[in-house]
mmCIF file of C-alpha atoms in Angstrom:
data_model
loop_
_atom_site.group_PDB
_atom_site.id
_atom_site.type_symbol
_atom_site.label_atom_id
_atom_site.label_comp_id
_atom_site.label_asym_id
_atom_site.label_seq_id
_atom_site.Cartn_x
_atom_site.Cartn_y
_atom_site.Cartn_z
ATOM 1 C CA MET A 1 -0.821 -5.991 -3.268
ATOM 2 C CA ILE A 2 -0.132 -2.528 -1.909
ATOM 3 C CA ARG A 3 1.140 -3.147 1.573
ATOM 4 C CA ALA A 4 3.745 -0.447 2.119
ATOM 5 C CA THR A 5 4.067 -0.642 5.892
ATOM 6 C CA LYS A 6 1.956 -3.317 7.401
ATOM 7 C CA ARG A 7 4.552 -3.631 10.121
ATOM 8 C CA VAL A 8 6.627 -1.528 12.470
ATOM 9 C CA ALA A 9 9.923 -2.548 10.981
ATOM 10 C CA ARG A 10 11.641 -0.912 8.037
ATOM 11 C CA SER A 11 14.580 -2.810 6.624
ATOM 12 C CA ALA A 12 17.200 -5.509 7.196
ATOM 13 C CA ALA A 13 20.831 -6.366 6.637
ATOM 14 C CA ALA A 14 23.510 -4.693 4.509
ATOM 15 C CA ALA A 15 25.264 -5.899 1.336
ATOM 16 C CA ALA A 16 27.868 -8.636 1.017
ATOM 17 C CA ALA A 17 29.999 -10.188 -1.728
ATOM 18 C CA VAL A 18 28.678 -12.769 -4.190
ATOM 19 C CA SER A 19 29.995 -16.330 -4.382
ATOM 20 C CA ALA A 20 29.165 -19.457 -6.371
ATOM 21 C CA ALA A 21 26.260 -21.862 -5.899
ATOM 22 C CA LEU A 22 26.828 -25.574 -5.480
ATOM 23 C CA LEU A 23 23.271 -26.850 -5.278
ATOM 24 C CA VAL A 24 22.647 -29.981 -7.309
ATOM 25 C CA LEU A 25 19.588 -29.463 -9.516
ATOM 26 C CA ALA A 26 17.357 -31.791 -11.460
ATOM 27 C CA ALA A 27 14.380 -31.148 -13.655
ATOM 28 C CA CYS A 28 10.944 -31.571 -12.203
ATOM 29 C CA SER A 29 7.664 -32.021 -13.963
ATOM 30 C CA GLY A 30 6.096 -28.624 -14.358
ATOM 31 C CA GLY A 31 4.704 -28.278 -17.820
ATOM 32 C CA GLY A 32 5.881 -26.585 -20.977
ATOM 33 C CA SER A 33 8.458 -23.960 -21.694
ATOM 34 C CA THR A 34 6.218 -20.933 -21.660
ATOM 35 C CA GLY A 35 4.320 -19.317 -18.846
ATOM 36 C CA GLY A 36 1.419 -16.935 -18.665
ATOM 37 C CA SER A 37 -1.964 -16.262 -17.195
ATOM 38 C CA ALA A 38 -3.532 -19.165 -19.049
ATOM 39 C CA GLY A 39 -0.477 -21.139 -20.149
ATOM 40 C CA SER A 40 1.468 -24.025 -18.704
ATOM 41 C CA VAL A 41 4.026 -23.728 -15.940
ATOM 42 C CA PRO A 42 7.603 -23.278 -17.213
ATOM 43 C CA ASN A 43 9.798 -26.323 -16.702
ATOM 44 C CA VAL A 44 12.081 -24.941 -13.981
ATOM 45 C CA PRO A 45 14.403 -27.426 -12.199
ATOM 46 C CA MET A 46 13.842 -28.333 -8.562
ATOM 47 C CA ALA A 47 16.573 -29.012 -5.988
ATOM 48 C CA LYS A 48 17.293 -32.664 -5.299
ATOM 49 C CA LYS A 49 19.757 -32.187 -2.455
ATOM 50 C CA LEU A 50 21.659 -29.465 -0.698
ATOM 51 C CA GLY A 51 25.253 -28.513 -1.310
ATOM 52 C CA THR A 52 27.657 -26.140 0.435
ATOM 53 C CA ASN A 53 26.298 -22.826 1.644
ATOM 54 C CA GLU A 54 27.432 -19.969 -0.571
ATOM 55 C CA GLY A 55 28.033 -17.351 2.138
ATOM 56 C CA GLN A 56 25.418 -14.868 0.974
ATOM 57 C CA LEU A 57 21.672 -14.541 0.484
ATOM 58 C CA ASN A 58 19.802 -11.835 -1.433
ATOM 59 C CA LEU A 59 16.147 -11.486 -0.430
ATOM 60 C CA ILE A 60 13.107 -9.391 -1.315
ATOM 61 C CA VAL A 61 10.982 -9.008 1.797
ATOM 62 C CA TRP A 62 8.049 -7.287 3.384
ATOM 63 C CA ALA A 63 9.313 -4.871 6.030
ATOM 64 C CA GLY A 64 9.610 -6.779 9.291
ATOM 65 C CA TYR A 65 10.363 -10.184 7.800
ATOM 66 C CA ALA A 66 14.182 -9.974 7.968
ATOM 67 C CA GLU A 67 15.025 -8.083 11.153
ATOM 68 C CA ASP A 68 18.719 -7.712 12.079
ATOM 69 C CA GLY A 69 18.417 -5.659 15.264
ATOM 70 C CA SER A 70 18.799 -2.272 13.584
ATOM 71 C CA ASN A 71 15.170 -1.328 14.254
ATOM 72 C CA ASP A 72 15.099 -2.867 17.729
ATOM 73 C CA PRO A 73 18.152 -4.557 19.318
ATOM 74 C CA LYS A 74 15.837 -7.181 20.808
ATOM 75 C CA VAL A 75 14.392 -8.094 17.410
ATOM 76 C CA ASN A 76 17.015 -9.972 15.436
ATOM 77 C CA TRP A 77 16.768 -13.321 13.691
ATOM 78 C CA VAL A 78 19.051 -12.435 10.761
ATOM 79 C CA THR A 79 22.321 -12.296 12.726
ATOM 80 C CA PRO A 80 21.860 -15.725 14.373
ATOM 81 C CA PHE A 81 21.018 -17.167 10.941
ATOM 82 C CA ALA A 82 24.241 -15.783 9.476
ATOM 83 C CA GLN A 83 26.232 -17.086 12.435
ATOM 84 C CA ASN A 84 24.714 -20.555 12.165
ATOM 85 C CA THR A 85 24.923 -20.943 8.399
ATOM 86 C CA GLY A 86 27.600 -18.559 7.175
ATOM 87 C CA CYS A 87 24.981 -17.005 4.862
ATOM 88 C CA LYS A 88 25.081 -13.222 5.178
ATOM 89 C CA VAL A 89 21.638 -11.779 4.466
ATOM 90 C CA ASN A 90 21.179 -8.891 2.066
ATOM 91 C CA ALA A 91 17.509 -7.860 2.191
ATOM 92 C CA LYS A 92 15.610 -5.490 -0.073
ATOM 93 C CA VAL A 93 12.326 -4.229 1.386
ATOM 94 C CA ALA A 94 9.503 -3.966 -1.162
ATOM 95 C CA GLY A 95 6.380 -1.911 -0.687
ATOM 96 C CA THR A 96 4.006 -3.746 -3.037
ATOM 97 C CA SER A 97 3.504 -7.116 -4.660
ATOM 98 C CA ASP A 98 3.965 -5.483 -8.057
ATOM 99 C CA GLU A 99 7.372 -4.244 -6.939
ATOM 100 C CA MET A 100 8.307 -7.723 -5.756
ATOM 101 C CA VAL A 101 7.400 -9.228 -9.115
ATOM 102 C CA GLN A 102 9.458 -6.620 -10.977
ATOM 103 C CA LEU A 103 12.464 -7.127 -8.697
ATOM 104 C CA MET A 104 12.325 -10.905 -9.092
ATOM 105 C CA ARG A 105 12.398 -10.462 -12.863
ATOM 106 C CA THR A 106 15.835 -8.834 -12.600
ATOM 107 C CA GLY A 107 17.428 -12.113 -11.554
ATOM 108 C CA ASP A 108 19.343 -10.363 -8.775
ATOM 109 C CA TYR A 109 17.590 -12.092 -5.887
ATOM 110 C CA ASP A 110 17.528 -15.599 -4.433
ATOM 111 C CA GLY A 111 14.083 -15.495 -2.905
ATOM 112 C CA VAL A 112 11.032 -13.513 -1.935
ATOM 113 C CA SER A 113 8.322 -13.443 0.744
ATOM 114 C CA ALA A 114 5.494 -13.281 -1.788
ATOM 115 C CA SER A 115 1.812 -12.820 -1.061
ATOM 116 C CA GLY A 116 -0.937 -14.593 -2.957
ATOM 117 C CA ASP A 117 -1.564 -11.780 -5.412
ATOM 118 C CA ALA A 118 2.027 -12.199 -6.663
ATOM 119 C CA THR A 119 2.793 -15.907 -6.316
ATOM 120 C CA LEU A 120 1.152 -17.247 -9.473
ATOM 121 C CA ARG A 121 2.551 -14.387 -11.523
ATOM 122 C CA LEU A 122 5.997 -15.544 -10.433
ATOM 123 C CA VAL A 123 5.227 -19.222 -11.049
ATOM 124 C CA TYR A 124 3.757 -18.823 -14.529
ATOM 125 C CA GLY A 125 6.360 -16.227 -15.400
ATOM 126 C CA GLY A 126 9.138 -18.699 -14.650
ATOM 127 C CA GLN A 127 10.734 -16.480 -11.993
ATOM 128 C CA VAL A 128 10.526 -19.082 -9.217
ATOM 129 C CA ALA A 129 11.332 -22.775 -8.907
ATOM 130 C CA PRO A 130 9.283 -25.573 -7.394
ATOM 131 C CA VAL A 131 10.355 -26.255 -3.818
ATOM 132 C CA ASN A 132 11.544 -29.623 -2.559
ATOM 133 C CA THR A 133 9.826 -29.609 0.828
ATOM 134 C CA LYS A 134 11.905 -32.627 1.930
ATOM 135 C CA LEU A 135 14.857 -30.243 2.112
ATOM 136 C CA VAL A 136 12.982 -28.020 4.575
ATOM 137 C CA PRO A 137 12.536 -30.117 7.757
ATOM 138 C CA ASN A 138 10.326 -27.531 9.478
ATOM 139 C CA TYR A 139 7.791 -27.844 6.656
ATOM 140 C CA THR A 140 6.388 -31.014 8.248
ATOM 141 C CA THR A 141 4.827 -29.067 11.132
ATOM 142 C CA ILE A 142 3.480 -26.159 9.072
ATOM 143 C CA SER A 143 -0.324 -25.859 9.425
ATOM 144 C CA SER A 144 -1.907 -28.318 6.998
ATOM 145 C CA PHE A 145 -4.531 -25.782 5.894
ATOM 146 C CA LEU A 146 -1.739 -23.700 4.314
ATOM 147 C CA LYS A 147 -0.233 -26.491 2.222
ATOM 148 C CA ASN A 148 -0.936 -27.334 -1.430
ATOM 149 C CA LYS A 149 -3.254 -24.403 -1.973
ATOM 150 C CA ALA A 150 -4.110 -22.494 -5.133
ATOM 151 C CA TRP A 151 -1.814 -19.583 -4.271
ATOM 152 C CA ASN A 152 1.328 -21.616 -3.410
ATOM 153 C CA SER A 153 1.174 -24.771 -5.526
ATOM 154 C CA VAL A 154 0.373 -26.014 -9.014
ATOM 155 C CA ASP A 155 -0.853 -29.555 -9.690
ATOM 156 C CA GLY A 156 0.183 -30.704 -6.224
ATOM 157 C CA GLN A 157 3.694 -29.243 -6.438
ATOM 158 C CA MET A 158 4.575 -26.669 -3.799
ATOM 159 C CA TYR A 159 6.229 -23.494 -5.047
ATOM 160 C CA GLY A 160 7.156 -22.166 -1.643
ATOM 161 C CA ILE A 161 7.062 -22.544 2.117
ATOM 162 C CA PRO A 162 4.160 -20.918 4.014
ATOM 163 C CA HIS A 163 5.307 -18.243 6.456
ATOM 164 C CA GLY A 164 2.380 -16.365 8.055
ATOM 165 C CA TRP A 165 -1.234 -15.539 7.405
ATOM 166 C CA GLY A 166 -4.224 -13.476 8.447
ATOM 167 C CA ALA A 167 -7.745 -12.389 7.607
ATOM 168 C CA ASN A 168 -8.955 -9.089 6.237
ATOM 169 C CA VAL A 169 -11.446 -8.393 8.995
ATOM 170 C CA LEU A 170 -14.346 -5.966 9.245
ATOM 171 C CA MET A 171 -13.419 -3.340 11.850
ATOM 172 C CA TYR A 172 -15.833 -0.840 13.326
ATOM 173 C CA ASN A 173 -16.034 1.913 15.921
ATOM 174 C CA LYS A 174 -18.111 0.404 18.728
ATOM 175 C CA SER A 175 -19.706 3.666 19.789
ATOM 176 C CA THR A 176 -20.718 4.722 16.277
ATOM 177 C CA VAL A 177 -21.539 1.516 14.429
ATOM 178 C CA THR A 178 -24.380 -0.157 16.290
ATOM 179 C CA PRO A 179 -25.489 -2.824 16.515
ATOM 180 C CA ALA A 180 -22.215 -4.627 15.911
ATOM 181 C CA PRO A 181 -22.166 -5.629 12.226
ATOM 182 C CA ASP A 182 -22.038 -9.269 11.190
ATOM 183 C CA SER A 183 -22.057 -8.704 7.432
ATOM 184 C CA TRP A 184 -19.976 -6.908 4.813
ATOM 185 C CA SER A 185 -23.189 -5.075 3.964
ATOM 186 C CA ALA A 186 -21.891 -2.462 6.432
ATOM 187 C CA VAL A 187 -19.390 -1.351 3.767
ATOM 188 C CA PHE A 188 -21.415 -2.207 0.668
ATOM 189 C CA ASP A 189 -25.230 -2.035 0.503
ATOM 190 C CA ASP A 190 -25.503 -0.164 3.819
ATOM 191 C CA ALA A 191 -22.393 1.981 3.389
ATOM 192 C CA SER A 192 -24.433 5.161 2.947
ATOM 193 C CA LYS A 193 -25.231 5.061 6.681
ATOM 194 C CA TYR A 194 -21.600 5.980 7.291
ATOM 195 C CA ALA A 195 -20.996 8.048 4.153
ATOM 196 C CA GLY A 196 -17.563 9.623 4.102
ATOM 197 C CA LYS A 197 -16.338 7.457 6.958
ATOM 198 C CA VAL A 198 -16.072 4.078 5.230
ATOM 199 C CA THR A 199 -12.557 2.816 4.524
ATOM 200 C CA ALA A 200 -11.305 0.135 2.134
ATOM 201 C CA TYR A 201 -8.033 -1.503 1.176
ATOM 202 C CA ASP A 202 -6.249 0.203 -1.706
ATOM 203 C CA SER A 203 -5.420 -2.571 -4.182
ATOM 204 C CA PRO A 204 -6.894 -4.283 -7.262
ATOM 205 C CA ILE A 205 -7.115 -7.460 -5.176
ATOM 206 C CA TYR A 206 -9.836 -5.721 -3.119
ATOM 207 C CA ILE A 207 -12.178 -6.503 -6.016
ATOM 208 C CA ALA A 208 -12.292 -10.009 -4.534
ATOM 209 C CA ASP A 209 -13.954 -8.588 -1.393
ATOM 210 C CA ALA A 210 -16.817 -7.276 -3.488
ATOM 211 C CA ALA A 211 -17.011 -10.590 -5.362
ATOM 212 C CA LEU A 212 -17.166 -12.500 -2.081
ATOM 213 C CA TYR A 213 -20.057 -10.307 -0.941
ATOM 214 C CA LEU A 214 -21.910 -10.812 -4.234
ATOM 215 C CA LYS A 215 -21.316 -14.553 -4.022
ATOM 216 C CA ALA A 216 -23.563 -14.585 -0.965
ATOM 217 C CA HIS A 217 -26.008 -11.831 -1.896
ATOM 218 C CA ASP A 218 -26.534 -12.316 -5.630
ATOM 219 C CA PRO A 219 -26.500 -16.066 -6.346
ATOM 220 C CA SER A 220 -27.724 -15.419 -9.896
ATOM 221 C CA LEU A 221 -24.174 -14.304 -10.777
ATOM 222 C CA GLY A 222 -22.893 -17.807 -10.090
ATOM 223 C CA ILE A 223 -19.703 -16.686 -8.339
ATOM 224 C CA LYS A 224 -17.977 -19.697 -6.792
ATOM 225 C CA ASP A 225 -14.539 -18.275 -6.089
ATOM 226 C CA PRO A 226 -13.798 -14.540 -5.644
ATOM 227 C CA TYR A 227 -10.564 -14.849 -7.647
ATOM 228 C CA SER A 228 -12.144 -16.748 -10.545
ATOM 229 C CA LEU A 229 -14.405 -14.159 -12.144
ATOM 230 C CA THR A 230 -15.853 -14.108 -15.642
ATOM 231 C CA GLU A 231 -16.263 -10.765 -17.405
ATOM 232 C CA LYS A 232 -19.875 -10.546 -16.249
ATOM 233 C CA GLN A 233 -18.966 -11.343 -12.644
ATOM 234 C CA LEU A 234 -16.057 -8.898 -12.662
ATOM 235 C CA ASP A 235 -18.300 -6.163 -14.027
ATOM 236 C CA ALA A 236 -20.792 -6.813 -11.232
ATOM 237 C CA ALA A 237 -18.063 -6.508 -8.595
ATOM 238 C CA VAL A 238 -16.754 -3.325 -10.201
ATOM 239 C CA SER A 239 -20.264 -1.857 -10.256
ATOM 240 C CA LEU A 240 -20.642 -2.556 -6.532
ATOM 241 C CA LEU A 241 -17.286 -0.926 -5.787
ATOM 242 C CA LYS A 242 -18.147 2.169 -7.825
ATOM 243 C CA LYS A 243 -21.317 2.477 -5.773
ATOM 244 C CA GLN A 244 -19.299 2.005 -2.579
ATOM 245 C CA LYS A 245 -16.865 4.748 -3.593
ATOM 246 C CA THR A 246 -19.508 7.419 -2.959
ATOM 247 C CA SER A 247 -19.291 6.519 0.744
ATOM 248 C CA ILE A 248 -15.529 5.983 0.953
ATOM 249 C CA GLY A 249 -13.633 8.528 3.008
ATOM 250 C CA GLU A 250 -10.235 6.926 2.530
ATOM 251 C CA TYR A 251 -8.571 4.033 0.743
ATOM 252 C CA TRP A 252 -5.599 2.825 2.756
ATOM 253 C CA SER A 253 -2.468 0.786 2.176
ATOM 254 C CA ASP A 254 -0.329 2.045 5.063
ATOM 255 C CA TYR A 255 -1.573 0.486 8.281
ATOM 256 C CA THR A 256 -0.401 3.474 10.358
ATOM 257 C CA LYS A 257 -2.746 5.709 8.390
ATOM 258 C CA SER A 258 -5.594 3.323 9.069
ATOM 259 C CA VAL A 259 -4.855 3.552 12.790
ATOM 260 C CA GLN A 260 -4.810 7.362 12.641
ATOM 261 C CA SER A 261 -8.017 7.437 10.601
ATOM 262 C CA PHE A 262 -9.988 5.436 13.163
ATOM 263 C CA GLU A 263 -8.485 7.260 16.134
ATOM 264 C CA SER A 264 -9.346 10.646 14.627
ATOM 265 C CA GLY A 265 -12.897 9.546 13.825
ATOM 266 C CA SER A 266 -12.543 10.112 10.081
ATOM 267 C CA SER A 267 -13.151 6.372 9.601
ATOM 268 C CA VAL A 268 -15.661 4.323 11.565
ATOM 269 C CA VAL A 269 -16.032 1.092 9.565
ATOM 270 C CA GLY A 270 -14.104 -0.816 6.930
ATOM 271 C CA THR A 271 -11.648 -3.509 5.958
ATOM 272 C CA SER A 272 -8.758 -3.947 8.370
ATOM 273 C CA TRP A 273 -6.213 -6.297 9.903
ATOM 274 C CA GLN A 274 -6.178 -7.629 13.455
ATOM 275 C CA VAL A 275 -2.848 -5.916 14.124
ATOM 276 C CA ILE A 276 -4.462 -2.527 13.367
ATOM 277 C CA ALA A 277 -7.253 -3.214 15.839
ATOM 278 C CA ASN A 278 -4.717 -4.293 18.471
ATOM 279 C CA LEU A 279 -2.747 -1.060 18.051
ATOM 280 C CA ILE A 280 -5.885 1.056 18.336
ATOM 281 C CA GLN A 281 -7.012 -0.824 21.437
ATOM 282 C CA SER A 282 -3.582 -0.467 23.028
ATOM 283 C CA ASP A 283 -3.672 3.301 22.458
ATOM 284 C CA GLY A 284 -7.039 3.421 24.221
ATOM 285 C CA LYS A 285 -8.362 6.407 22.259
ATOM 286 C CA VAL A 286 -11.147 4.527 20.500
ATOM 287 C CA GLN A 287 -12.894 1.259 21.141
ATOM 288 C CA VAL A 288 -13.082 -0.874 18.001
ATOM 289 C CA GLY A 289 -14.391 -4.322 17.280
ATOM 290 C CA THR A 290 -13.441 -6.805 14.576
ATOM 291 C CA THR A 291 -15.227 -9.724 13.003
ATOM 292 C CA VAL A 292 -15.054 -12.156 10.132
ATOM 293 C CA PRO A 293 -18.572 -11.552 8.767
ATOM 294 C CA LYS A 294 -21.033 -14.267 7.873
ATOM 295 C CA GLU A 295 -20.024 -14.101 4.201
ATOM 296 C CA GLY A 296 -16.453 -15.037 5.113
ATOM 297 C CA SER A 297 -13.386 -12.950 4.409
ATOM 298 C CA THR A 298 -10.457 -12.481 2.099
ATOM 299 C CA GLY A 299 -6.992 -12.693 3.589
ATOM 300 C CA TRP A 300 -3.311 -13.301 2.932
ATOM 301 C CA SER A 301 -0.893 -16.179 3.269
ATOM 302 C CA ASP A 302 2.717 -15.218 2.587
ATOM 303 C CA THR A 303 5.045 -17.743 0.973
ATOM 304 C CA TRP A 304 8.839 -17.936 0.795
ATOM 305 C CA MET A 305 9.724 -18.696 -2.817
ATOM 306 C CA ILE A 306 13.122 -19.466 -4.354
ATOM 307 C CA ALA A 307 14.246 -17.800 -7.575
ATOM 308 C CA ALA A 308 14.428 -19.999 -10.660
ATOM 309 C CA LYS A 309 18.049 -18.937 -11.182
ATOM 310 C CA ALA A 310 19.055 -18.318 -7.587
ATOM 311 C CA LYS A 311 22.780 -17.661 -7.249
ATOM 312 C CA HIS A 312 22.723 -18.808 -3.623
ATOM 313 C CA PRO A 313 20.127 -21.616 -3.547
ATOM 314 C CA ASN A 314 21.640 -23.514 -0.617
ATOM 315 C CA CYS A 315 21.465 -20.423 1.578
ATOM 316 C CA MET A 316 17.883 -19.866 0.414
ATOM 317 C CA TYR A 317 16.855 -23.358 1.459
ATOM 318 C CA GLN A 318 18.585 -22.814 4.793
ATOM 319 C CA TRP A 319 16.672 -19.555 5.190
ATOM 320 C CA MET A 320 13.295 -21.134 4.410
ATOM 321 C CA ASN A 321 13.923 -23.717 7.120
ATOM 322 C CA TRP A 322 15.234 -21.125 9.608
ATOM 323 C CA ILE A 323 12.413 -18.605 9.170
ATOM 324 C CA THR A 324 9.792 -21.324 9.711
ATOM 325 C CA SER A 325 11.492 -22.839 12.756
ATOM 326 C CA PRO A 326 9.275 -22.565 15.873
ATOM 327 C CA LYS A 327 11.162 -19.854 17.759
ATOM 328 C CA VAL A 328 11.937 -17.660 14.755
ATOM 329 C CA ASN A 329 8.467 -17.982 13.222
ATOM 330 C CA ALA A 330 7.024 -16.963 16.592
ATOM 331 C CA GLU A 331 9.309 -13.923 16.749
ATOM 332 C CA VAL A 332 8.388 -12.815 13.233
ATOM 333 C CA ALA A 333 4.670 -13.306 13.812
ATOM 334 C CA GLU A 334 4.642 -11.223 17.000
ATOM 335 C CA TRP A 335 6.775 -8.450 15.513
ATOM 336 C CA PHE A 336 4.754 -8.388 12.299
ATOM 337 C CA GLY A 337 1.257 -9.005 13.659
ATOM 338 C CA GLU A 338 0.023 -12.179 11.958
ATOM 339 C CA ALA A 339 -0.639 -15.837 12.626
ATOM 340 C CA PRO A 340 2.487 -17.988 12.330
ATOM 341 C CA ALA A 341 2.404 -20.816 9.788
ATOM 342 C CA GLN A 342 4.473 -23.045 12.066
ATOM 343 C CA THR A 343 2.222 -24.923 14.491
ATOM 344 C CA LYS A 344 4.999 -25.261 17.069
ATOM 345 C CA ALA A 345 5.546 -21.491 17.071
ATOM 346 C CA CYS A 346 2.647 -21.056 19.488
ATOM 347 C CA GLU A 347 4.757 -22.689 22.191
ATOM 348 C CA GLN A 348 7.402 -19.983 21.714
ATOM 349 C CA THR A 349 5.448 -16.710 21.671
ATOM 350 C CA GLN A 350 6.202 -14.189 24.416
ATOM 351 C CA ASP A 351 2.500 -13.438 24.732
ATOM 352 C CA PRO A 352 0.839 -16.711 25.763
ATOM 353 C CA THR A 353 -2.467 -15.547 24.278
ATOM 354 C CA PHE A 354 -0.984 -14.459 20.938
ATOM 355 C CA CYS A 355 -1.985 -17.497 18.905
ATOM 356 C CA ASP A 356 -5.505 -17.383 20.313
ATOM 357 C CA THR A 357 -5.829 -13.723 19.303
ATOM 358 C CA TYR A 358 -4.692 -14.494 15.761
ATOM 359 C CA HIS A 359 -6.488 -17.867 15.540
ATOM 360 C CA ALA A 360 -3.187 -19.455 14.518
ATOM 361 C CA LEU A 361 -4.239 -23.076 15.045
ATOM 362 C CA ASP A 362 -7.942 -22.642 14.333
ATOM 363 C CA ALA A 363 -8.621 -24.532 11.101
ATOM 364 C CA GLY A 364 -12.288 -23.572 11.290
ATOM 365 C CA TYR A 365 -11.419 -19.880 11.364
ATOM 366 C CA ALA A 366 -8.909 -20.356 8.560
ATOM 367 C CA SER A 367 -11.540 -22.078 6.425
ATOM 368 C CA LYS A 368 -13.589 -18.868 6.382
ATOM 369 C CA ILE A 369 -10.758 -17.037 4.649
ATOM 370 C CA HIS A 370 -10.434 -16.809 0.876
ATOM 371 C CA TYR A 371 -6.703 -16.183 0.615
ATOM 372 C CA TRP A 372 -5.387 -13.756 -1.968
ATOM 373 C CA THR A 373 -4.674 -15.649 -5.169
ATOM 374 C CA THR A 374 -3.510 -14.093 -8.435
ATOM 375 C CA PRO A 375 -6.467 -14.056 -10.864
ATOM 376 C CA GLN A 376 -5.751 -15.933 -14.107
ATOM 377 C CA THR A 377 -7.628 -16.372 -17.387
ATOM 378 C CA LYS A 378 -7.326 -20.071 -16.567
ATOM 379 C CA CYS A 379 -9.641 -19.966 -13.562
ATOM 380 C CA VAL A 380 -7.701 -20.633 -10.377
ATOM 381 C CA ASP A 381 -10.581 -22.711 -9.004
ATOM 382 C CA GLY A 382 -10.325 -25.047 -12.003
ATOM 383 C CA SER A 383 -13.737 -24.100 -13.355
ATOM 384 C CA GLY A 384 -12.597 -23.238 -16.876
ATOM 385 C CA ASN A 385 -10.571 -20.906 -19.078
ATOM 386 C CA ASP A 386 -12.913 -17.931 -19.271
ATOM 387 C CA CYS A 387 -11.847 -15.984 -16.186
ATOM 388 C CA THR A 388 -10.350 -12.504 -16.019
ATOM 389 C CA ALA A 389 -6.625 -11.995 -15.444
ATOM 390 C CA TYR A 390 -5.019 -9.774 -12.825
ATOM 391 C CA SER A 391 -4.025 -7.217 -15.470
ATOM 392 C CA GLU A 392 -7.714 -6.629 -16.166
ATOM 393 C CA TRP A 393 -8.362 -6.219 -12.443
ATOM 394 C CA VAL A 394 -5.666 -3.535 -12.346
ATOM 395 C CA THR A 395 -7.402 -1.633 -15.159
ATOM 396 C CA LYS A 396 -10.786 -1.950 -13.466
ATOM 397 C CA TRP A 397 -9.379 -0.754 -10.146
ATOM 398 C CA GLN A 398 -8.067 2.390 -11.796
ATOM 399 C CA GLN A 399 -11.541 2.987 -13.209
ATOM 400 C CA ILE A 400 -13.132 2.501 -9.805
ATOM 401 C CA LYS A 401 -10.899 5.020 -8.087
ATOM 402 C CA GLY A 402 -11.132 7.461 -11.010
#
């Protein structure tokens, strides 16, 4: 996913020295020795119990997920973690999911805050280990609709701890786009009404948005899951996106540019995030509305994953429990602009209406979201082995944009 600055924060803590890991490991059932888009899951060992903290933790994060007070003195959950555990955090901010995958392959990091378009690549590539959720006490009160899902588990085994989530909403300028749209047709079949002022998310995973629309509007294609597309279904989605491109004014990946685009009037309708709408509304320059259309929506659910060969696994387990504790998860969610995964976080938010705004505890709302999941040749919905892999989506996306 291309998500260069979805938040206001930039980076986290500085470097520290490396020391030895003392986590006791044992093999878990996970499949064969090779990974891949259609292969079995590599047999990577899973932690059985915790040992002594190693004094350091090397993370790959989205900007805003590991704040140490350097961006805002009032926003700091890294320093208290280090004080409580003795694990000094060394965080590397990544701008895209592709970058995260490449960094994890170096073996230099203990964990990553991966999104769904990266998670299965890491699992099948053997870069991450299955997670023993019994070693993460705060996991018990994570929202149930985020557990054991296609993007964070394989065969009932969790490969991470859910962190935060949100929908890719349809946003529109209230004075220009009337009546208020209730369908993604506003950016697909009816996009020509707003030619040159339609905006879309800049990533191969956006193909799933077109597939979701076709699922509802062209049943003959037989699309059941927007991330499990046959060649024919993928071609149909690509064709729709090429048609849409004639009306696109801007593809965006930087949320600040999306804000500027709507406030300047160069964009009036398109895919967005709730945090973008909130920023625009707070500026007061333009009145925008958001909706999850009748076809549903794509969205993201970020997952903390531990490296298969983590040098500081005990500190990583401590971090996964810390970052999903009620108070900290609330702080991250408000700073970042997303729904917290921790159900008890809603009792800790500074804004008492925050969780209502982001539908944090609304399972019905969450059920409308088709969370980003890495496309595999082995269909992620379990329908067969004739689906298209993410690498093919990347090629198609390049063709769409030209």
